[in-house]
Amino acid sequence: MSDVLKFEVEVKKGDSQSSSTVTKETFVVGRAPTCDVIIDHPQVSREHLRVEWKDEKIFITDLGSSHGTSLNGKPLTPKKSSQYISGDNLTFANKVVSITINQLSKSQTQSLQIELSTPDFSVPQVPVPSSIDLGPKITGTHFLGATSKVSPLGAAQVDSAEQIKKLIQKRENEEQALQNLAENQKARHLQLEQIVSQLSTLD
């Protein structure tokens, strides 16, 4: 939908005053019946002034009128546009006619912007020990020494086996946690795709 501008042009001639509503980005003010705003006065030219909406501003141009146009008391150069600001004093024909241009409204298309952050699907790095402490080293003297009472199935060997078992269990738990994290991230990605798909149907 294109923007629709609406201007109210108030014209004051002596004690009389009238207003016209224009819904064009460019319109002409003058005495001719083909003008968008008609001013029936002998000192107003047939096509006296052009009004343009450009770059969110109002510009006016004297179209080479016989009796001229003044903006805030300064005569406008014919065929040269000047910016008109609300509250400016715009007059025709030596101040015989004064004009006020008011922008009433401008319809604007409203757009909904939803910023979706990109989910991070990278799997965090879990430090893995470079070496495993298997406990006290068992030497041949443990088995062959006359004074040693530790057999191959003694306490030191049992402790080492327990440590290895715990490390294996810990590693399995970490792998399971990483797998659960990857599944959660995948589910989140699918939910975001569904949201984007639903929003695209609202346009």
GROMACS .gro file of C-alpha atoms in nm:
model
  203
    1MET     CA    1   0.000   0.000   0.000
    2SER     CA    2   0.143   0.336  -0.107
    3ASP     CA    3   0.157   0.632   0.126
    4VAL     CA    4  -0.140   0.869   0.110
    5LEU     CA    5  -0.077   1.233   0.186
    6LYS     CA    6  -0.346   1.476   0.291
    7PHE     CA    7  -0.299   1.853   0.292
    8GLU     CA    8  -0.533   2.130   0.397
    9VAL     CA    9  -0.477   2.455   0.206
   10GLU     CA   10  -0.629   2.760   0.373
   11VAL     CA   11  -0.679   3.067   0.152
   12LYS     CA   12  -0.749   3.409   0.299
   13LYS     CA   13  -0.862   3.696   0.078
   14GLY     CA   14  -0.940   4.006   0.281
   15ASP     CA   15  -1.217   3.911   0.523
   16SER     CA   16  -1.308   3.588   0.344
   17GLN     CA   17  -1.143   3.257   0.415
   18SER     CA   18  -1.177   2.913   0.258
   19SER     CA   19  -0.999   2.579   0.275
   20SER     CA   20  -0.940   2.288   0.041
   21THR     CA   21  -0.819   1.934   0.103
   22VAL     CA   22  -0.569   1.781  -0.139
   23THR     CA   23  -0.448   1.419  -0.145
   24LYS     CA   24  -0.162   1.448  -0.392
   25GLU     CA   25   0.215   1.462  -0.354
   26THR     CA   26   0.224   1.739  -0.617
   27PHE     CA   27  -0.056   1.988  -0.678
   28VAL     CA   28  -0.110   2.328  -0.837
   29VAL     CA   29  -0.267   2.641  -0.692
   30GLY     CA   30  -0.410   2.904  -0.925
   31ARG     CA   31  -0.710   3.066  -1.091
   32ALA     CA   32  -0.768   2.806  -1.365
   33PRO     CA   33  -1.050   2.553  -1.311
   34THR     CA   34  -0.802   2.272  -1.376
   35CYS     CA   35  -0.596   2.362  -1.066
   36ASP     CA   36  -0.617   2.145  -0.755
   37VAL     CA   37  -0.673   2.454  -0.538
   38ILE     CA   38  -0.867   2.728  -0.717
   39ILE     CA   39  -0.836   3.093  -0.608
   40ASP     CA   40  -1.074   3.321  -0.790
   41HIS     CA   41  -0.888   3.651  -0.784
   42PRO     CA   42  -0.775   3.865  -1.079
   43GLN     CA   43  -0.421   3.903  -0.947
   44VAL     CA   44  -0.373   3.529  -0.910
   45SER     CA   45  -0.232   3.365  -1.223
   46ARG     CA   46  -0.404   3.071  -1.390
   47GLU     CA   47  -0.131   2.839  -1.265
   48HIS     CA   48   0.034   3.037  -0.989
   49LEU     CA   49   0.211   2.795  -0.753
   50ARG     CA   50   0.318   2.432  -0.747
   51VAL     CA   51   0.338   2.244  -0.414
   52GLU     CA   52   0.549   1.926  -0.390
   53TRP     CA   53   0.611   1.668  -0.119
   54LYS     CA   54   0.969   1.548  -0.150
   55ASP     CA   55   1.207   1.385   0.097
   56GLU     CA   56   0.949   1.424   0.376
   57LYS     CA   57   0.938   1.801   0.319
   58ILE     CA   58   0.713   2.055   0.144
   59PHE     CA   59   0.856   2.254  -0.145
   60ILE     CA   60   0.682   2.538  -0.331
   61THR     CA   61   0.760   2.683  -0.673
   62ASP     CA   62   0.626   3.001  -0.833
   63LEU     CA   63   0.526   2.902  -1.187
   64GLY     CA   64   0.612   3.241  -1.339
   65SER     CA   65   0.305   3.423  -1.204
   66SER     CA   66   0.233   3.779  -1.316
   67HIS     CA   67   0.212   3.930  -0.967
   68GLY     CA   68   0.457   3.703  -0.787
   69THR     CA   69   0.473   3.496  -0.469
   70SER     CA   70   0.640   3.586  -0.139
   71LEU     CA   71   0.761   3.356   0.138
   72ASN     CA   72   0.806   3.529   0.474
   73GLY     CA   73   0.812   3.863   0.294
   74LYS     CA   74   1.078   3.759   0.042
   75PRO     CA   75   0.979   3.727  -0.326
   76LEU     CA   76   1.032   3.382  -0.470
   77THR     CA   77   1.241   3.337  -0.782
   78PRO     CA   78   1.012   3.199  -1.056
   79LYS     CA   79   1.065   2.834  -1.147
   80LYS     CA   80   1.292   2.780  -0.844
   81SER     CA   81   1.165   2.564  -0.559
   82SER     CA   82   1.188   2.669  -0.194
   83GLN     CA   83   1.112   2.475   0.121
   84TYR     CA   84   0.790   2.561   0.301
   85ILE     CA   85   0.781   2.502   0.676
   86SER     CA   86   0.465   2.498   0.883
   87GLY     CA   87   0.402   2.850   1.010
   88ASP     CA   88   0.568   3.027   0.716
   89ASN     CA   89   0.393   3.335   0.574
   90LEU     CA   90   0.306   3.259   0.210
   91THR     CA   91   0.136   3.536   0.008
   92PHE     CA   92   0.031   3.600  -0.352
   93ALA     CA   93   0.009   3.923  -0.549
   94ASN     CA   94   0.159   4.171  -0.305
   95LYS     CA   95  -0.008   4.013   0.000
   96VAL     CA   96  -0.358   4.033  -0.150
   97VAL     CA   97  -0.395   3.660  -0.086
   98SER     CA   98  -0.235   3.461   0.197
   99ILE     CA   99  -0.208   3.082   0.201
  100THR     CA  100  -0.142   2.830   0.478
  101ILE     CA  101  -0.051   2.469   0.398
  102ASN     CA  102  -0.110   2.210   0.670
  103GLN     CA  103  -0.019   1.844   0.645
  104LEU     CA  104  -0.312   1.666   0.806
  105SER     CA  105  -0.198   1.305   0.795
  106LYS     CA  106   0.015   1.050   0.622
  107SER     CA  107  -0.072   0.684   0.633
  108GLN     CA  108   0.232   0.471   0.686
  109THR     CA  109   0.269   0.096   0.645
  110GLN     CA  110   0.369  -0.054   0.977
  111SER     CA  111   0.614  -0.350   0.964
  112LEU     CA  112   0.677  -0.608   1.244
  113GLN     CA  113   1.044  -0.692   1.285
  114ILE     CA  114   1.140  -0.996   1.479
  115GLU     CA  115   1.503  -1.054   1.538
  116LEU     CA  116   1.583  -1.416   1.585
  117SER     CA  117   1.926  -1.486   1.717
  118THR     CA  118   2.112  -1.767   1.545
  119PRO     CA  119   2.121  -2.068   1.778
  120ASP     CA  120   2.460  -2.205   1.869
  121PHE     CA  121   2.475  -2.572   1.780
  122SER     CA  122   2.841  -2.618   1.857
  123VAL     CA  123   2.918  -2.889   2.108
  124PRO     CA  124   3.123  -2.763   2.400
  125GLN     CA  125   3.466  -2.912   2.438
  126VAL     CA  126   3.496  -3.140   2.735
  127PRO     CA  127   3.850  -3.177   2.866
  128VAL     CA  128   3.967  -3.534   2.852
  129PRO     CA  129   4.253  -3.635   3.081
  130SER     CA  130   4.568  -3.711   2.882
  131SER     CA  131   4.667  -3.980   3.121
  132ILE     CA  132   4.492  -4.197   3.373
  133ASP     CA  133   4.634  -4.245   3.715
  134LEU     CA  134   4.616  -4.617   3.779
  135GLY     CA  135   4.734  -4.590   4.134
  136PRO     CA  136   5.052  -4.736   4.283
  137LYS     CA  137   5.273  -4.916   4.041
  138ILE     CA  138   5.295  -5.287   4.115
  139THR     CA  139   5.646  -5.423   4.076
  140GLY     CA  140   5.773  -5.772   4.070
  141THR     CA  141   5.872  -5.748   4.432
  142HIS     CA  142   5.504  -5.730   4.524
  143PHE     CA  143   5.461  -6.078   4.395
  144LEU     CA  144   5.800  -6.235   4.452
  145GLY     CA  145   5.941  -6.053   4.753
  146ALA     CA  146   5.968  -6.259   5.063
  147THR     CA  147   5.856  -5.973   5.287
  148SER     CA  148   5.560  -5.861   5.062
  149LYS     CA  149   5.219  -5.991   5.153
  150VAL     CA  150   5.034  -5.826   4.856
  151SER     CA  151   4.914  -6.082   4.606
  152PRO     CA  152   4.820  -6.009   4.239
  153LEU     CA  153   4.463  -5.971   4.362
  154GLY     CA  154   4.563  -5.748   4.649
  155ALA     CA  155   4.424  -5.412   4.760
  156ALA     CA  156   4.636  -5.196   4.521
  157GLN     CA  157   4.508  -5.380   4.215
  158VAL     CA  158   4.148  -5.357   4.333
  159ASP     CA  159   4.177  -4.978   4.387
  160SER     CA  160   4.316  -4.929   4.035
  161ALA     CA  161   4.028  -5.127   3.886
  162GLU     CA  162   3.776  -4.913   4.076
  163GLN     CA  163   3.936  -4.591   3.951
  164ILE     CA  164   3.923  -4.711   3.592
  165LYS     CA  165   3.560  -4.810   3.635
  166LYS     CA  166   3.471  -4.466   3.775
  167LEU     CA  167   3.652  -4.287   3.490
  168ILE     CA  168   3.470  -4.497   3.231
  169GLN     CA  169   3.135  -4.422   3.397
  170LYS     CA  170   3.218  -4.049   3.408
  171ARG     CA  171   3.308  -4.049   3.040
  172GLU     CA  172   2.983  -4.227   2.952
  173ASN     CA  173   2.785  -3.971   3.154
  174GLU     CA  174   2.960  -3.685   2.972
  175GLU     CA  175   2.887  -3.839   2.631
  176GLN     CA  176   2.521  -3.883   2.726
  177ALA     CA  177   2.503  -3.519   2.840
  178LEU     CA  178   2.652  -3.402   2.508
  179GLN     CA  179   2.400  -3.612   2.318
  180ASN     CA  180   2.112  -3.462   2.518
  181LEU     CA  181   2.245  -3.110   2.453
  182ALA     CA  182   2.263  -3.174   2.077
  183GLU     CA  183   1.902  -3.303   2.075
  184ASN     CA  184   1.782  -2.997   2.269
  185GLN     CA  185   1.958  -2.763   2.027
  186LYS     CA  186   1.803  -2.946   1.730
  187ALA     CA  187   1.454  -2.916   1.885
  188ARG     CA  188   1.509  -2.543   1.945
  189HIS     CA  189   1.613  -2.497   1.582
  190LEU     CA  190   1.294  -2.669   1.462
  191GLN     CA  191   1.082  -2.443   1.687
  192LEU     CA  192   1.248  -2.131   1.544
  193GLU     CA  193   1.182  -2.252   1.189
  194GLN     CA  194   0.814  -2.303   1.276
  195ILE     CA  195   0.791  -1.948   1.421
  196VAL     CA  196   0.947  -1.795   1.109
  197SER     CA  197   0.712  -1.998   0.887
  198GLN     CA  198   0.408  -1.878   1.084
  199LEU     CA  199   0.519  -1.515   1.071
  200SER     CA  200   0.566  -1.532   0.693
  201THR     CA  201   0.196  -1.619   0.655
  202LEU     CA  202   0.093  -1.302   0.844
  203ASP     CA  203   0.222  -1.068   0.570
   0.00000   0.00000   0.00000
